[in-house]
Amino acid sequence: ISINTTGSGFIDNLQITDPTPADMTYKPGTIFLDNNNLTDADDFDNADFGVSTPDTATINLGSIAAGTQHEIQLSYTIN
């Protein structure tokens, strides 16, 4: 998932959610934000899997400035 913001100012409380696609299973421990591995638990790193919303990856980016780029990576297994 690529995030590219344009314009001016800030986006406040940006949250990205990615529900697990049909016929797929999320591979635990594979949430990455800008090449940094985040945990699946509801903890200090602002990401979780299945805690905020069942069977969904949730990544809270908070406030980001215009002109900012972020990359989220997740891995799934085809059932």
Backbone as JSON, one array per atom type, in Angstrom:
{
  "sequence": "ISINTTGSGFIDNLQITDPTPADMTYKPGTIFLDNNNLTDADDFDNADFGVSTPDTATINLGSIAAGTQHEIQLSYTIN",
  "N": [[0.86, -1.16, 0.0], [0.8, 2.06, -1.01], [1.32, 5.35, 0.09], [0.95, 8.59, -0.82], [1.08, 11.89, -0.26], [-0.22, 15.06, -1.25], [-0.34, 18.63, -1.87], [-0.92, 21.09, 0.68], [-0.32, 21.58, 4.19], [-1.56, 19.41, 6.82], [-2.53, 16.0, 7.4], [-4.64, 14.8, 9.76], [-4.76, 12.24, 12.24], [-4.57, 9.94, 10.54], [-5.57, 6.81, 9.49], [-5.03, 3.61, 8.29], [-6.7, 0.82, 7.05], [-6.74, -2.64, 6.31], [-8.57, -5.13, 5.31], [-8.5, -8.7, 5.49], [-8.24, -10.36, 2.43], [-10.77, -12.34, 0.72], [-10.52, -15.9, 0.81], [-7.89, -15.92, 1.64], [-5.18, -15.88, 4.05], [-3.83, -14.0, 6.63], [-0.36, -13.59, 7.22], [1.14, -13.91, 10.21], [2.95, -11.32, 11.92], [3.86, -9.77, 9.8], [3.49, -7.05, 9.21], [4.68, -4.15, 7.86], [5.94, -0.86, 7.98], [7.27, 1.56, 6.1], [9.57, -0.05, 5.77], [10.01, -0.87, 8.38], [9.44, -3.3, 10.77], [6.36, -3.92, 12.28], [4.44, -4.82, 15.19], [1.83, -7.3, 15.66], [0.25, -6.92, 17.82], [-1.77, -4.84, 20.02], [-0.11, -2.28, 20.79], [2.73, -0.17, 21.47], [3.55, 0.52, 18.85], [1.67, 1.47, 17.04], [0.23, -0.15, 15.27], [-1.83, -2.98, 14.48], [-3.08, -6.35, 14.22], [-6.19, -7.62, 13.8], [-7.05, -6.74, 16.29], [-8.09, -4.06, 16.63], [-10.04, -4.24, 14.62], [-11.71, -7.14, 13.67], [-9.9, -9.64, 11.85], [-8.4, -7.85, 10.3], [-5.81, -5.68, 9.26], [-4.6, -2.86, 10.94], [-3.24, 0.28, 10.71], [-2.01, 3.05, 12.26], [-1.16, 6.15, 11.32], [-1.13, 8.64, 12.38], [-0.61, 12.16, 12.47], [0.33, 13.47, 9.4], [2.43, 15.26, 7.16], [1.78, 17.2, 4.18], [3.16, 16.12, 1.08], [4.43, 13.94, 2.01], [5.59, 10.56, 1.95], [4.72, 7.14, 2.33], [5.1, 3.64, 2.84], [3.34, 0.67, 3.11], [3.55, -2.71, 3.92], [2.22, -5.97, 3.73], [1.8, -9.47, 4.3], [0.19, -12.29, 2.88], [-1.27, -15.59, 2.77], [-2.43, -17.67, 0.21], [-5.37, -19.49, 0.46]],
  "CA": [[0.0, 0.0, 0.0], [1.6, 3.27, -1.1], [0.64, 6.58, 0.49], [1.64, 9.78, -1.32], [0.23, 13.05, -0.01], [0.11, 16.27, -2.01], [-1.02, 19.83, -1.37], [-0.25, 21.74, 1.8], [-0.93, 21.3, 5.48], [-1.4, 18.11, 7.46], [-3.66, 15.08, 7.56], [-4.65, 14.39, 11.16], [-5.35, 10.95, 12.62], [-4.68, 9.05, 9.38], [-5.59, 5.39, 9.82], [-5.19, 2.72, 7.13], [-7.16, -0.53, 7.39], [-6.68, -3.58, 5.2], [-9.2, -6.4, 5.65], [-7.94, -9.88, 4.81], [-9.04, -10.73, 1.25], [-11.42, -13.65, 0.73], [-9.68, -17.04, 0.44], [-6.51, -15.68, 2.02], [-4.9, -15.83, 5.48], [-2.73, -13.1, 6.99], [0.83, -14.22, 7.8], [1.46, -13.15, 11.42], [4.24, -10.66, 12.04], [4.34, -9.24, 8.51], [3.13, -5.65, 8.97], [5.84, -3.27, 7.75], [5.71, 0.53, 7.63], [8.56, 2.14, 5.68], [10.58, -1.09, 6.02], [10.12, -1.18, 9.81], [8.49, -4.33, 11.17], [5.47, -3.57, 13.38], [3.85, -6.01, 15.79], [0.4, -7.53, 15.46], [-0.43, -6.61, 19.08], [-2.18, -3.46, 20.28], [0.95, -1.8, 21.67], [3.35, 1.13, 21.24], [3.98, 0.81, 17.47], [0.55, 2.03, 16.27], [-0.34, -1.09, 14.3], [-2.28, -4.25, 15.04], [-3.87, -7.2, 13.34], [-7.33, -8.28, 14.42], [-7.4, -6.19, 17.61], [-9.02, -2.95, 16.4], [-11.12, -4.77, 13.77], [-11.42, -8.55, 13.4], [-9.35, -10.09, 10.58], [-8.01, -6.64, 9.57], [-4.61, -4.95, 9.68], [-4.86, -1.45, 11.2], [-2.01, 1.04, 10.88], [-2.3, 4.44, 12.6], [-0.03, 7.0, 10.95], [-1.21, 9.9, 13.12], [-0.62, 13.36, 11.62], [1.41, 13.5, 8.43], [2.48, 16.49, 6.38], [1.69, 17.11, 2.72], [4.44, 15.8, 0.47], [4.98, 12.78, 2.7], [5.36, 9.25, 1.33], [4.85, 5.99, 3.21], [4.86, 2.33, 2.2], [2.91, -0.38, 4.02], [3.61, -4.04, 3.32], [1.61, -7.06, 4.47], [1.88, -10.73, 3.57], [-0.95, -13.21, 3.01], [-1.18, -16.89, 2.13], [-3.64, -18.07, -0.51], [-5.91, -20.73, 1.03]],
  "C": [[0.91, 1.22, 0.0], [0.75, 4.48, -0.74], [1.5, 7.75, 0.04], [0.71, 10.97, -1.13], [0.72, 14.24, -0.82], [-0.63, 17.45, -1.39], [-0.22, 20.47, -0.27], [-0.98, 21.38, 3.08], [-0.65, 19.89, 5.96], [-2.69, 17.29, 7.33], [-3.58, 14.6, 9.0], [-5.31, 13.03, 11.33], [-5.54, 10.01, 11.44], [-4.56, 7.6, 9.82], [-5.85, 4.61, 8.53], [-5.65, 1.37, 7.65], [-7.14, -1.39, 6.14], [-7.29, -4.91, 5.64], [-8.57, -7.55, 4.87], [-8.83, -10.25, 3.63], [-9.66, -12.12, 1.41], [-10.43, -14.71, 0.25], [-8.2, -16.81, 0.7], [-6.4, -15.64, 3.54], [-3.7, -14.93, 5.71], [-1.6, -13.9, 7.61], [1.27, -13.38, 9.0], [2.86, -12.54, 11.39], [4.75, -10.01, 10.78], [3.82, -7.84, 8.19], [4.43, -4.83, 8.96], [5.38, -1.88, 7.35], [7.08, 1.14, 7.34], [9.73, 1.23, 6.05], [10.85, -1.37, 7.49], [9.03, -2.17, 10.19], [7.69, -3.88, 12.38], [4.84, -4.84, 13.93], [2.36, -6.11, 15.46], [-0.42, -7.15, 16.69], [-0.84, -5.13, 19.14], [-1.19, -2.89, 21.3], [1.5, -0.46, 21.19], [3.61, 1.48, 19.77], [2.85, 1.24, 16.53], [0.04, 1.14, 15.14], [-0.85, -2.31, 15.06], [-2.95, -5.07, 13.95], [-4.94, -7.88, 14.16], [-7.73, -7.75, 15.78], [-8.42, -5.07, 17.44], [-10.26, -3.39, 15.63], [-10.78, -6.21, 13.45], [-10.92, -8.79, 11.97], [-8.9, -8.93, 9.67], [-6.71, -6.08, 10.15], [-4.99, -3.48, 9.83], [-3.53, -0.77, 11.48], [-2.39, 2.5, 11.11], [-1.06, 5.28, 12.31], [-0.04, 8.33, 11.7], [-1.32, 11.09, 12.18], [0.58, 13.32, 10.69], [1.29, 14.75, 7.57], [2.29, 16.2, 4.9], [3.08, 16.88, 2.16], [5.13, 14.6, 1.09], [4.65, 11.5, 1.92], [5.58, 8.16, 2.37], [4.52, 4.73, 2.42], [4.5, 1.33, 3.29], [2.97, -1.7, 3.27], [3.01, -5.05, 4.28], [1.76, -8.33, 3.64], [0.7, -11.63, 3.9], [-0.62, -14.52, 2.32], [-2.49, -17.17, 1.43], [-4.1, -19.41, 0.06], [-6.15, -21.77, -0.04]]
}
